[in-house]
């Protein structure tokens, strides 16, 4: 715990994080402003967080924001850091991090496909990865309803016999 | 004259592990460009999980990774327990370790024997899958199902171990230990396998850091025990003794050898667990006062990760305090080596090495696609 | 969201005996031999494929009842749809199925092919297989155990012998109906070359 506080102090002395939090043993979450994310990631990489575990996105539809989450793993002192930032939901754009973490390329394509966030500077971010000929909202957004889409596209089997006992009927 | 031919490898190809495709641009049989094409197994799990109750998700999550489903349950349970601050009973921790290690052996047997597919040694799969079935029998006795168990739940495990299962597990471990030297003779010492794997598909250490490759890929190239069971122990892995096999030169053969050694270490762990675990006690903590279906998990965002047979497996779990998850992101362990690894580091190898890359790096298509 | 009447798929009678009236003596004769040696296409479309290796290898050994895996669609008799079928796979499955030589049989494997199973509300997984391909036999379960798979294969052999597995004839007869459903789910039944480079 003490060690994690040192890391947080170090981050606070160099950047202006909006919020820091100790999530659990060996895990820290830090919220950055948009413009500080890249320098913070570069700094953390030089400090031993050499691997980007995952880049993912959370749709906070009530606040009208997307939250990008970069999870970094330091294998030597086993501390995981969540680097989080919130971007605007209406015109989601963010600068790519592939020059810092080259492994982010596919994750960025993933987030673009499922949330519609554009990553400027990633040459392939618009290519589809998992879906093919997709014709609706990006599917992981909160306002997309998969059940309605499924019903529209794929008809379901209707069972003629009702196996659920009706009221008054003995089970 | 240089001629480039485009070759579709998969999804319908016996050397492919799962429903996965690689487009190759080849000159002769040297790969010049490779493009992975995932998504044939995409089911939209992350979306489906947002639409199910916290406990209902248990039925869904094992299906994310087919060869080793238990890790999903474990990593989900760990994340949810952190958010809800549930204390897991002591005995449940040890039972979880038995399940996870048996699953690891099952997966390693499958891929160790599976190298017989691309190298043309069909005795390997025949032996390994028959031995894996013995593990499935044990699973069936413990959990009631062969492949998808839904056994590790938030708060512990679903039920206590059945009577006399310890004896059966020990018998199996004895059998497997006697059997392992035969695998060594059949697969690792086989000139056919050696000719195809030694000095083939070398993975440098920098590549692992760059792409985010974990697990056997990272350990076999860096020479350091980067295993989450050691680095950030979960369950009771800090109370058992085991070694993490490593190497500093990562060709396909080294990775096979490490798989073989990890089976030995898993056997060692299960033996210690059976010895050290409390013989009695509760196995499942009550997670909520009312019905578990109406359970609300407190607000929070947590990343929980464990070591699966292919590397670091993690869930990023977000809860907004309601009775369903707000967002769950899955970090499949083979995501880096399966997508970017194929695209960047396959060129220069031969066509038939693609299947060896997929096997020795443990590319698991369902967890990439989710 | 309820569908309009004209948006719904009109069911066809899958048990229709119509297809059967061309059965000649020689076809009957051929069916007996056909049922004794079946090549199944080695294509794992979903998670049910996990129970196929035990079925194929030494523990359950399906070769003893006369079945073996085959690598290419053109030489295979049975197409196994092992579990859920995502839209992207369905495109490739239709290609594969149409490449196979007559007579050909389709076995739906697991609950997801029957009604969607746990993926009933997924945006990427079809709910019902027999709208898109003629299914001869379903094996229920998630996933079916090797014993169930073996018993299903045995049943398929009996059906072939009696001349009941006529999905391929149905596909020819109601080709328009199947195509219409496929187009509705897939947009276009066309595997495009993803990387024009």
XYZ file of C-alpha atoms in Angstrom:
738
model
C 0.000 0.000 0.000
C 2.775 2.369 0.920
C 4.490 1.630 -2.331
C 1.324 2.372 -4.265
C 0.960 5.692 -2.465
C 4.477 6.567 -3.595
C 3.480 5.931 -7.172
C 0.409 8.099 -6.817
C 2.493 10.880 -5.265
C 4.940 10.608 -8.122
C 2.147 10.889 -10.674
C 0.611 13.831 -8.839
C 3.914 15.692 -8.799
C 4.272 15.397 -12.575
C 0.726 15.592 -13.879
C -2.615 16.938 -12.727
C -4.767 13.825 -12.412
C -8.414 14.516 -11.767
C -8.828 11.614 -9.439
C -6.738 8.769 -8.058
C -7.979 5.651 -6.402
C -6.547 2.463 -4.967
C -8.892 -0.170 -6.353
C -7.529 -3.241 -4.654
C -4.233 -4.795 -3.738
C -1.755 -4.005 -6.523
C -4.142 -1.915 -8.561
C -4.376 1.849 -9.025
C -6.848 3.834 -11.105
C -5.968 7.335 -12.288
C -8.249 9.695 -14.195
C -6.425 12.053 -16.508
C -7.472 14.962 -18.641
C -7.536 14.214 -22.355
C -4.392 16.097 -23.248
C -2.274 14.521 -20.500
C -2.963 10.888 -21.360
C -0.224 10.471 -23.938
C 2.516 12.036 -21.861
C 1.361 10.041 -18.835
C 1.423 6.794 -20.800
C 4.882 7.581 -22.129
C 6.101 8.385 -18.633
C 4.621 5.208 -17.179
C 6.176 3.164 -19.958
C 9.590 4.530 -19.071
C 8.923 3.626 -15.420
C 8.432 -0.070 -16.133
C 4.807 -0.374 -17.231
C 6.035 -1.832 -20.474
C 2.954 -3.725 -21.509
C -0.474 -2.503 -22.486
C -2.814 -5.200 -21.275
C -5.976 -3.889 -22.834
C -7.496 -0.726 -24.164
C -11.217 -0.588 -23.752
C -14.066 1.848 -23.633
C -17.105 2.436 -21.414
C -20.207 4.213 -22.644
C -21.523 6.607 -19.988
C -24.644 7.565 -21.853
C -26.169 9.721 -19.101
C -23.124 11.987 -18.962
C -22.860 11.822 -22.751
C -19.238 10.662 -22.478
C -17.085 7.765 -23.559
C -14.471 6.659 -21.083
C -11.285 5.195 -22.527
C -9.442 2.851 -20.206
C -5.812 1.860 -20.748
C -4.693 -0.924 -18.461
C -0.958 -1.180 -17.953
C 0.874 -4.003 -16.275
C 4.265 -3.854 -14.644
C 5.559 -7.388 -14.395
C 8.411 -6.530 -12.043
C 6.475 -4.985 -9.163
C 3.149 -6.517 -10.227
C 1.210 -3.255 -10.088
C -1.606 -2.687 -12.557
C -2.591 0.856 -13.433
C -5.863 1.864 -15.016
C -5.341 5.062 -16.959
C -8.752 6.536 -17.653
C -9.997 9.520 -19.519
C -13.377 10.746 -20.689
C -14.038 11.989 -24.189
C -17.035 13.563 -25.789
C -19.660 11.102 -26.982
C -21.110 13.092 -29.855
C -18.019 13.314 -31.971
C -15.705 10.743 -30.394
C -12.124 11.264 -31.444
C -8.869 10.541 -29.766
C -5.229 10.468 -30.718
C -3.764 7.009 -31.177
C -1.174 5.549 -28.813
C 0.427 3.112 -31.238
C 3.656 5.105 -31.201
C 3.881 4.428 -27.445
C 2.322 0.980 -27.280
C 2.339 -0.684 -30.735
C 0.146 -3.463 -29.356
C -2.738 -1.013 -29.128
C -3.384 -1.165 -32.852
C -5.904 -3.982 -32.755
C -7.552 -2.741 -29.582
C -8.118 0.603 -31.232
C -9.721 -1.069 -34.208
C -11.825 -3.042 -31.765
C -13.003 0.086 -29.925
C -13.689 1.848 -33.206
C -15.774 -1.031 -34.391
C -17.840 -1.482 -31.259
C -18.145 2.128 -30.073
C -17.359 4.258 -33.066
C -14.453 6.111 -31.473
C -12.050 7.354 -34.106
C -8.363 7.074 -33.418
C -6.461 9.668 -35.367
C -3.109 8.424 -36.545
C -3.928 4.732 -36.545
C -3.722 3.883 -40.255
C -6.136 0.979 -40.145
C -8.640 2.120 -37.581
C -11.549 2.164 -39.983
C -11.163 -1.380 -41.261
C -13.682 -3.776 -39.863
C -12.251 -6.506 -37.708
C -14.947 -8.701 -36.219
C -18.152 -7.646 -37.876
C -18.896 -7.934 -41.553
C -21.259 -5.662 -43.497
C -22.545 -4.071 -40.318
C -25.501 -1.803 -40.957
C -26.544 -0.339 -37.625
C -25.212 1.674 -34.692
C -21.911 0.427 -33.271
C -23.179 -2.496 -31.222
C -21.603 -1.854 -27.843
C -23.188 1.567 -27.433
C -25.822 1.623 -24.752
C -28.586 2.828 -27.044
C -28.232 -0.184 -29.335
C -30.739 -2.920 -28.583
C -29.454 -6.343 -29.655
C -32.765 -8.100 -29.053
C -34.628 -5.818 -31.452
C -31.852 -6.192 -34.014
C -31.884 -9.955 -33.655
C -35.650 -10.091 -34.056
C -35.496 -7.890 -37.108
C -32.844 -9.980 -38.808
C -33.255 -13.531 -37.592
C -36.685 -14.992 -37.114
C -37.116 -17.131 -34.039
C -38.666 -20.518 -33.680
C -42.212 -20.458 -32.432
C -43.255 -23.301 -30.232
C -46.775 -24.511 -30.812
C -46.937 -26.381 -27.516
C -46.791 -24.207 -24.431
C -44.764 -25.940 -21.772
C -45.466 -23.377 -19.070
C -48.516 -24.408 -17.014
C -51.333 -21.914 -17.117
C -52.999 -20.487 -14.063
C -55.116 -22.991 -12.226
C -53.504 -25.881 -14.050
C -51.708 -28.443 -11.964
C -47.971 -28.576 -12.601
C 10.729 -13.730 -61.253
C 8.805 -12.909 -58.144
C 5.207 -14.010 -58.075
C 2.809 -13.429 -55.263
C -0.095 -15.768 -54.738
C -2.895 -15.173 -52.310
C -3.807 -18.126 -50.176
C -6.770 -18.434 -47.843
C -5.846 -20.514 -44.847
C -8.969 -21.340 -42.937
C -11.578 -21.077 -41.602
C -12.258 -24.535 -42.984
C -8.824 -26.064 -42.625
C -7.712 -28.976 -40.457
C -4.639 -27.112 -39.237
C -6.651 -24.174 -37.974
C -7.397 -24.107 -34.296
C -11.008 -23.146 -34.281
C -12.938 -21.042 -36.663
C -10.245 -18.591 -37.628
C -8.792 -17.492 -40.885
C -5.461 -16.170 -42.086
C -4.984 -14.693 -45.516
C -1.496 -15.304 -46.753
C 0.361 -13.686 -49.606
C 2.980 -16.223 -50.547
C 5.920 -16.513 -52.884
C 6.637 -20.182 -53.314
C 5.917 -21.347 -49.813
C 7.421 -18.349 -48.038
C 4.848 -16.093 -46.460
C 5.321 -12.485 -47.482
C 2.287 -10.937 -45.892
C -0.237 -12.339 -43.483
C -3.573 -10.887 -42.482
C -5.622 -12.477 -39.719
C -9.374 -12.488 -40.166
C -11.135 -13.041 -36.854
C -14.800 -12.594 -36.057
C -16.196 -15.906 -37.251
C -16.946 -16.769 -33.619
C -18.127 -13.332 -32.571
C -21.215 -13.652 -30.423
C -21.266 -10.246 -28.776
C -20.628 -11.542 -25.276
C -19.779 -8.146 -23.873
C -23.171 -6.861 -24.939
C -25.030 -9.941 -23.759
C -23.456 -9.693 -20.324
C -24.838 -6.184 -19.904
C -28.310 -7.609 -20.379
C -28.108 -10.387 -17.807
C -28.242 -10.313 -14.015
C -24.970 -10.695 -12.148
C -25.715 -14.306 -11.316
C -27.263 -15.116 -14.692
C -23.977 -14.267 -16.339
C -22.486 -17.401 -14.842
C -24.182 -19.445 -17.530
C -22.748 -17.256 -20.241
C -19.139 -16.647 -19.323
C -17.644 -20.146 -19.588
C -18.542 -20.129 -23.250
C -16.035 -17.397 -24.031
C -13.046 -19.703 -24.032
C -13.861 -23.234 -25.040
C -10.690 -25.246 -24.329
C -10.334 -23.879 -20.793
C -13.666 -22.462 -19.580
C -12.964 -22.340 -15.848
C -10.677 -19.333 -16.020
C -13.632 -17.210 -17.072
C -15.610 -18.155 -14.011
C -12.619 -17.519 -11.789
C -11.765 -14.135 -13.199
C -15.390 -13.020 -13.119
C -15.823 -14.237 -9.558
C -12.622 -12.487 -8.468
C -13.655 -9.195 -9.999
C -17.142 -9.271 -8.561
C -15.856 -10.280 -5.140
C -13.496 -7.308 -5.152
C -16.315 -4.930 -5.985
C -18.791 -6.406 -3.527
C -16.143 -7.047 -0.855
C -17.147 -10.663 -0.376
C -14.834 -12.865 1.648
C -14.389 -16.280 0.150
C -14.226 -19.216 2.583
C -10.806 -20.781 2.960
C -11.757 -24.180 1.590
C -13.278 -22.656 -1.533
C -9.932 -21.074 -2.444
C -8.247 -24.454 -2.447
C -11.023 -26.144 -4.395
C -10.769 -23.399 -6.996
C -7.070 -24.111 -7.356
C -7.728 -27.792 -8.017
C -10.213 -26.904 -10.739
C -7.967 -24.313 -12.341
C -4.910 -26.545 -12.370
C -6.820 -29.508 -13.758
C -8.126 -27.225 -16.480
C -4.599 -26.042 -17.204
C -3.398 -29.628 -17.576
C -6.329 -30.392 -19.855
C -5.533 -27.435 -22.066
C -1.806 -28.154 -22.168
C -2.439 -31.794 -23.027
C -4.677 -30.692 -25.842
C -2.115 -28.337 -27.350
C 0.880 -30.568 -26.651
C -0.852 -33.417 -28.405
C -2.296 -31.002 -30.918
C 1.139 -30.283 -32.345
C 0.671 -33.695 -33.925
C -1.876 -32.147 -36.274
C 0.445 -29.730 -38.133
C 3.456 -32.049 -37.942
C 1.600 -35.119 -39.137
C 2.005 -37.164 -35.984
C -1.498 -38.356 -35.313
C -0.627 -40.556 -32.375
C -0.131 -37.396 -30.347
C -3.723 -36.155 -30.444
C -5.057 -39.654 -29.952
C -3.136 -40.122 -26.735
C -3.488 -36.645 -25.381
C -7.217 -36.349 -25.925
C -7.850 -39.730 -24.362
C -5.869 -38.634 -21.303
C -7.679 -35.309 -21.252
C -10.931 -37.210 -21.106
C -9.893 -38.633 -17.756
C -9.767 -35.056 -16.459
C -13.187 -34.410 -17.926
C -14.466 -37.433 -16.033
C -13.175 -35.928 -12.803
C -14.815 -32.632 -13.699
C -18.037 -34.439 -14.390
C -17.984 -35.998 -10.988
C -17.250 -32.697 -9.261
C -19.448 -30.352 -11.241
C -21.859 -32.442 -13.275
C -20.652 -31.313 -16.677
C -17.823 -32.257 -18.962
C -16.832 -28.993 -20.546
C -18.814 -26.034 -19.195
C -18.872 -26.325 -15.439
C -20.247 -23.092 -13.977
C -18.695 -24.277 -10.767
C -16.713 -21.292 -9.511
C -19.284 -18.690 -8.501
C -18.936 -15.330 -6.763
C -18.566 -16.178 -3.098
C -16.867 -19.530 -3.466
C -17.754 -22.657 -5.366
C -21.187 -24.031 -6.120
C -20.945 -27.215 -4.101
C -18.474 -29.066 -1.955
C -16.309 -31.770 -3.480
C -18.003 -35.170 -3.639
C -16.804 -37.849 -1.277
C -13.736 -39.786 -2.299
C -12.823 -37.518 -5.200
C -9.420 -36.772 -3.654
C -8.464 -40.395 -4.096
C -9.549 -40.324 -7.717
C -7.614 -37.154 -8.438
C -4.518 -38.665 -6.839
C -4.886 -41.811 -8.908
C -5.156 -39.720 -12.008
C -2.080 -37.685 -11.096
C -0.099 -40.858 -10.531
C -1.221 -42.164 -13.880
C -0.388 -38.941 -15.680
C 3.027 -38.749 -14.070
C 3.840 -42.212 -15.321
C 2.502 -41.262 -18.694
C 4.481 -38.045 -19.129
C 7.820 -39.670 -20.039
C 5.973 -41.414 -22.844
C 4.813 -38.062 -24.146
C 8.406 -36.926 -23.934
C 9.451 -39.848 -26.119
C 6.540 -39.520 -28.479
C 6.472 -35.794 -29.049
C 9.462 -33.920 -27.692
C 12.112 -36.456 -28.685
C 10.495 -37.265 -31.967
C 12.785 -36.295 -34.875
C 9.755 -35.376 -36.953
C 8.543 -32.833 -34.440
C 12.058 -31.581 -33.818
C 12.696 -31.028 -37.487
C 9.638 -28.839 -37.711
C 9.945 -26.921 -34.462
C 13.597 -26.458 -33.465
C 14.846 -22.982 -34.455
C 11.518 -22.336 -36.081
C 9.310 -19.289 -35.470
C 11.611 -17.564 -33.021
C 9.919 -14.972 -30.862
C 12.283 -12.241 -29.646
C 11.727 -10.692 -26.237
C 11.149 -7.156 -27.505
C 8.240 -8.421 -29.587
C 6.526 -9.712 -26.471
C 6.789 -6.337 -24.768
C 5.769 -4.501 -27.873
C 2.661 -6.519 -28.652
C 1.627 -7.418 -25.139
C 2.278 -11.132 -25.495
C 2.103 -12.829 -22.105
C 2.210 -16.356 -20.825
C 4.470 -18.922 -22.366
C 5.576 -16.565 -25.117
C 6.879 -14.015 -22.638
C 8.372 -16.519 -20.225
C 10.162 -18.494 -22.889
C 11.853 -15.436 -24.368
C 12.618 -13.278 -21.343
C 13.850 -16.009 -19.023
C 12.004 -14.471 -16.098
C 9.123 -16.073 -14.181
C 6.465 -13.669 -15.369
C 3.511 -15.688 -14.229
C 0.581 -14.021 -12.494
C 0.360 -16.933 -10.106
C 3.783 -15.793 -8.840
C 3.710 -12.077 -9.600
C 0.268 -11.214 -8.242
C -0.945 -14.356 -6.484
C -4.642 -15.046 -6.296
C -6.519 -17.837 -4.479
C -3.801 -19.513 -2.385
C -1.021 -19.743 -4.924
C 1.294 -17.958 -2.495
C 1.047 -20.889 -0.090
C 2.101 -23.656 -2.462
C 5.534 -24.245 -3.882
C 6.032 -24.453 -7.588
C 8.477 -23.345 -10.196
C 7.784 -21.368 -13.302
C 9.684 -22.935 -16.201
C 11.459 -20.325 -18.295
C 13.881 -20.092 -21.186
C 15.806 -17.406 -22.965
C 15.460 -18.621 -26.530
C 11.909 -18.922 -27.688
C 11.509 -21.190 -30.687
C 8.517 -23.444 -31.165
C 10.329 -26.356 -29.562
C 11.139 -24.427 -26.388
C 7.537 -23.441 -26.012
C 6.481 -27.070 -26.321
C 9.011 -28.063 -23.688
C 7.710 -25.395 -21.351
C 4.181 -26.700 -21.780
C 5.433 -30.149 -20.858
C 7.162 -28.780 -17.764
C 4.106 -26.793 -16.742
C 2.052 -29.970 -16.680
C 4.577 -31.361 -14.196
C 4.327 -28.235 -12.060
C 0.532 -28.360 -12.119
C 0.636 -31.922 -10.878
C 2.906 -30.741 -8.086
C 0.495 -27.935 -7.174
C -2.565 -30.200 -7.054
C -0.722 -32.673 -4.830
C 0.123 -29.890 -2.380
C -3.408 -28.542 -2.487
C -4.879 -31.938 -1.664
C -2.419 -32.148 1.194
C -2.825 -28.657 2.630
C -6.457 -27.809 2.080
C -8.790 -27.696 5.074
C -10.735 -30.901 5.099
C -13.992 -29.339 6.165
C -15.713 -26.027 6.254
C -18.054 -23.864 4.224
C -17.350 -23.506 0.518
C -19.697 -20.690 -0.397
C -20.211 -17.366 1.287
C -23.628 -15.759 1.265
C -23.367 -12.861 -1.079
C -26.633 -11.104 -0.378
C -29.384 -11.175 2.175
C -32.234 -11.793 -0.220
C -32.312 -13.826 -3.378
C -29.022 -13.955 -5.245
C -30.842 -12.920 -8.400
C -31.688 -9.559 -6.918
C -28.096 -8.997 -5.912
C -26.763 -5.514 -6.525
C -23.032 -5.051 -6.811
C -21.677 -1.736 -5.494
C -20.335 0.878 -7.870
C -16.802 0.492 -9.066
C -14.406 -0.312 -11.879
C -11.931 -3.112 -11.446
C -9.603 -5.120 -13.642
C -9.091 -8.666 -12.450
C -6.603 -10.941 -14.095
C -5.349 -14.485 -13.736
C -2.850 -16.700 -15.474
C -4.462 -19.064 -17.912
C -2.668 -21.627 -20.020
C -2.062 -19.053 -22.746
C -1.188 -16.005 -20.709
C -2.804 -13.172 -18.835
C -6.562 -13.389 -18.933
C -8.550 -10.483 -17.605
C -11.958 -8.922 -17.237
C -12.538 -5.227 -16.822
C -15.726 -5.038 -14.801
C -17.721 -1.843 -14.395
C -20.697 -1.699 -12.082
C -23.039 1.244 -11.647
C -24.698 -0.228 -8.595
C -27.564 -1.913 -10.391
C -28.477 -5.569 -10.674
C -26.699 -5.997 -14.006
C -23.111 -5.288 -15.001
C -22.666 -1.922 -16.672
C -19.821 -3.064 -18.869
C -17.511 -6.043 -18.966
C -14.538 -6.046 -21.290
C -12.733 -9.303 -21.925
C -8.997 -9.414 -22.442
C -8.404 -12.705 -24.189
C -4.957 -14.063 -23.478
C -4.226 -14.797 -27.111
C -5.419 -11.460 -28.459
C -1.911 -10.040 -29.146
C -0.335 -13.127 -30.661
C -3.446 -14.065 -32.572
C -3.988 -10.765 -34.356
C -0.970 -8.476 -34.366
C 1.439 -11.362 -33.898
C 0.245 -13.035 -37.069
C 0.251 -9.829 -39.024
C 3.716 -8.665 -38.042
C 5.781 -11.730 -37.259
C 4.530 -14.458 -39.533
C 6.077 -13.059 -42.738
C 9.298 -14.898 -43.505
C 8.081 -18.272 -42.294
C 6.622 -21.005 -44.441
C 2.955 -21.799 -45.031
C 3.002 -24.921 -42.913
C 4.454 -22.986 -39.982
C 1.272 -20.985 -39.546
C -0.413 -23.885 -37.815
C 2.631 -24.384 -35.598
C 2.513 -20.725 -34.562
C -1.165 -21.063 -33.718
C -0.564 -24.176 -31.692
C 2.575 -23.272 -29.763
C 1.487 -19.703 -29.028
C -1.876 -21.059 -27.982
C -4.095 -18.954 -30.196
C -7.662 -19.564 -29.087
C -10.123 -18.123 -31.572
C -13.252 -17.898 -29.379
C -11.565 -15.689 -26.811
C -10.238 -13.352 -29.480
C -13.650 -12.985 -31.049
C -15.736 -13.032 -27.876
C -40.727 -5.406 -31.401
C -43.274 -7.481 -33.222
C -42.930 -8.180 -36.874
C -45.534 -7.508 -39.543
C -47.212 -10.444 -41.168
C -45.330 -9.985 -44.428
C -42.004 -9.604 -42.635
C -42.321 -13.012 -41.050
C -40.828 -16.053 -42.644
C -43.523 -18.373 -43.943
C -42.746 -21.834 -42.759
C -42.450 -24.672 -45.200
C -43.514 -28.140 -44.242
C -40.206 -29.814 -43.591
C -41.762 -33.256 -43.333
C -43.265 -33.037 -46.762
C -43.139 -36.363 -48.537
C -42.899 -34.730 -51.927
C -39.186 -35.055 -52.175
C -39.332 -38.754 -51.632
C -41.214 -39.936 -54.703
C -38.149 -40.199 -56.913
C -36.768 -43.057 -54.874
C -35.904 -45.856 -57.272
C -34.567 -49.302 -56.575
C -31.021 -48.258 -57.359
C -31.284 -45.262 -55.092
C -32.422 -47.517 -52.284
C -29.578 -49.831 -53.080
C -27.107 -46.963 -53.050
C -28.446 -45.613 -49.778
C -27.541 -48.802 -47.964
C -23.925 -48.454 -48.980
C -23.918 -44.722 -48.506
C -24.953 -45.104 -44.906
C -22.002 -47.365 -44.149
C -19.278 -44.899 -44.910
C -19.693 -41.261 -44.095
C -17.123 -38.525 -44.322
C -17.820 -35.553 -42.155
C -16.396 -32.175 -42.938
C -13.683 -31.205 -40.492
C -14.837 -27.674 -39.767
C -15.371 -26.392 -36.245
C -17.967 -23.688 -36.613
C -18.669 -23.267 -32.926
C -17.932 -24.471 -29.449
C -19.634 -27.825 -29.901
C -16.559 -28.818 -31.866
C -14.829 -29.271 -28.528
C -16.569 -32.604 -28.044
C -15.607 -33.827 -31.494
C -11.944 -34.646 -30.733
C -12.944 -37.138 -28.002
C -15.504 -38.569 -30.411
C -12.960 -38.884 -33.184
C -10.025 -40.202 -31.189
C -9.357 -43.294 -29.202
C -11.896 -43.035 -26.409
C -15.130 -43.035 -28.374
C -13.651 -43.684 -31.798
C -16.283 -42.948 -34.359
C -14.284 -44.602 -37.079
C -15.572 -47.942 -35.868
C -19.082 -47.024 -36.981
C -17.802 -45.897 -40.331
C -17.248 -42.158 -40.020
C -14.092 -40.175 -40.437
C -13.152 -36.516 -40.769
C -12.452 -35.107 -44.210
C -10.559 -31.945 -44.928
C -12.215 -30.684 -48.078
C -15.902 -29.924 -48.599
C -15.950 -31.468 -52.045
C -15.317 -34.942 -50.713
C -17.408 -34.709 -47.579
C -20.919 -36.021 -47.024
C -21.928 -34.490 -43.724
C -21.708 -30.876 -42.698
C -21.709 -30.514 -38.942
C -22.891 -27.182 -37.631
C -21.281 -27.457 -34.242
C -23.122 -24.947 -32.146
C -23.959 -21.292 -32.597
C -23.519 -19.834 -36.014
C -22.474 -16.246 -36.281
C -23.463 -14.271 -39.329
C -19.920 -14.162 -40.590
C -19.655 -17.944 -40.407
C -23.048 -18.472 -42.011
C -21.767 -16.782 -45.163
C -18.891 -19.219 -45.327
C -21.085 -22.164 -44.380
C -23.414 -21.490 -47.294
C -20.401 -21.423 -49.593
C -19.169 -24.654 -48.110
C -22.541 -26.329 -48.318
C -23.029 -25.392 -51.923
C -19.610 -26.772 -52.767
C -20.428 -30.188 -51.364
C -21.522 -32.915 -53.730
C -24.979 -34.466 -53.593
C -26.142 -36.287 -51.569
C -25.181 -34.182 -48.583
C -26.481 -34.000 -45.062
C -26.523 -31.328 -42.389
C -26.474 -32.064 -38.685
C -27.310 -29.243 -36.274
C -25.374 -29.589 -33.108
C -26.398 -28.139 -29.762
C -29.226 -25.952 -28.606
C -28.006 -22.803 -30.322
C -28.837 -24.183 -33.751
C -32.367 -25.022 -32.614
C -33.512 -21.708 -31.197
C -30.509 -19.584 -30.420
C -29.859 -21.037 -26.977
C -28.154 -18.570 -24.677
C -27.516 -16.310 -27.638
C -31.169 -15.720 -28.430
C -30.713 -11.941 -28.169
C -27.280 -11.676 -29.707
C -26.863 -9.354 -32.652
C -24.303 -11.575 -34.340
C -25.758 -15.067 -33.985
C -28.621 -16.534 -35.991
C -31.457 -18.032 -34.001
C -32.633 -20.881 -36.120
C -30.593 -22.891 -38.532
C -33.262 -24.595 -40.639
C -34.330 -21.314 -42.183
C -30.987 -21.038 -43.917
C -29.886 -24.606 -44.555
C -31.890 -27.829 -44.700
C -31.142 -29.647 -41.478
C -31.561 -33.399 -41.408
C -30.965 -34.004 -37.758
C -30.588 -31.991 -34.590
C -28.601 -33.114 -31.588
C -29.755 -31.151 -28.554
C -27.643 -30.226 -25.576
C -25.146 -27.564 -24.687
C -22.865 -29.066 -25.655
C -23.966 -32.610 -26.523
C -21.844 -35.297 -24.948
C -19.851 -37.646 -27.177
C -22.363 -40.392 -26.484
C -25.142 -38.161 -27.758
C -23.076 -37.292 -30.796
C -22.443 -40.947 -31.552
C -26.097 -41.795 -31.114
C -26.997 -38.910 -33.393
C -24.637 -40.169 -36.070
C -26.093 -43.646 -35.766
C -29.538 -42.165 -36.222
C -28.333 -40.246 -39.268
C -27.057 -43.486 -40.769
C -30.424 -45.117 -40.268
C -32.107 -42.155 -41.863
C -29.820 -42.319 -44.874
C -30.458 -46.023 -45.203
C -34.208 -45.545 -45.177
C -33.963 -42.589 -47.520
C -35.303 -40.101 -45.000
C -32.386 -37.693 -44.954
C -33.515 -35.630 -47.877
C -32.382 -32.170 -46.917
C -30.381 -31.757 -50.093
C -33.437 -32.399 -52.223
C -35.387 -29.925 -50.169
C -32.659 -27.360 -50.717
C -32.980 -27.820 -54.465
C -36.742 -27.668 -54.420
C -37.137 -24.661 -52.136
C -33.954 -22.924 -53.213
C -35.710 -19.562 -53.550
C -37.142 -19.765 -50.061
C -33.758 -20.564 -48.543
C -32.053 -17.841 -50.554
C -34.618 -15.288 -49.463
C -34.056 -16.103 -45.821
C -30.307 -16.026 -46.260
C -30.417 -12.633 -47.901
C -32.651 -11.333 -45.170
C -30.226 -12.331 -42.425
C -26.969 -11.628 -44.190
C -27.685 -8.683 -46.407
C -25.753 -10.324 -49.180
C -24.625 -13.914 -49.455
C -21.231 -13.072 -50.721
C -17.832 -13.517 -49.153
C -15.892 -10.542 -50.265
C -12.147 -10.396 -50.424
C -11.380 -8.488 -47.267
C -7.956 -7.258 -48.131
C -7.590 -5.778 -51.561
C -3.880 -5.174 -51.493
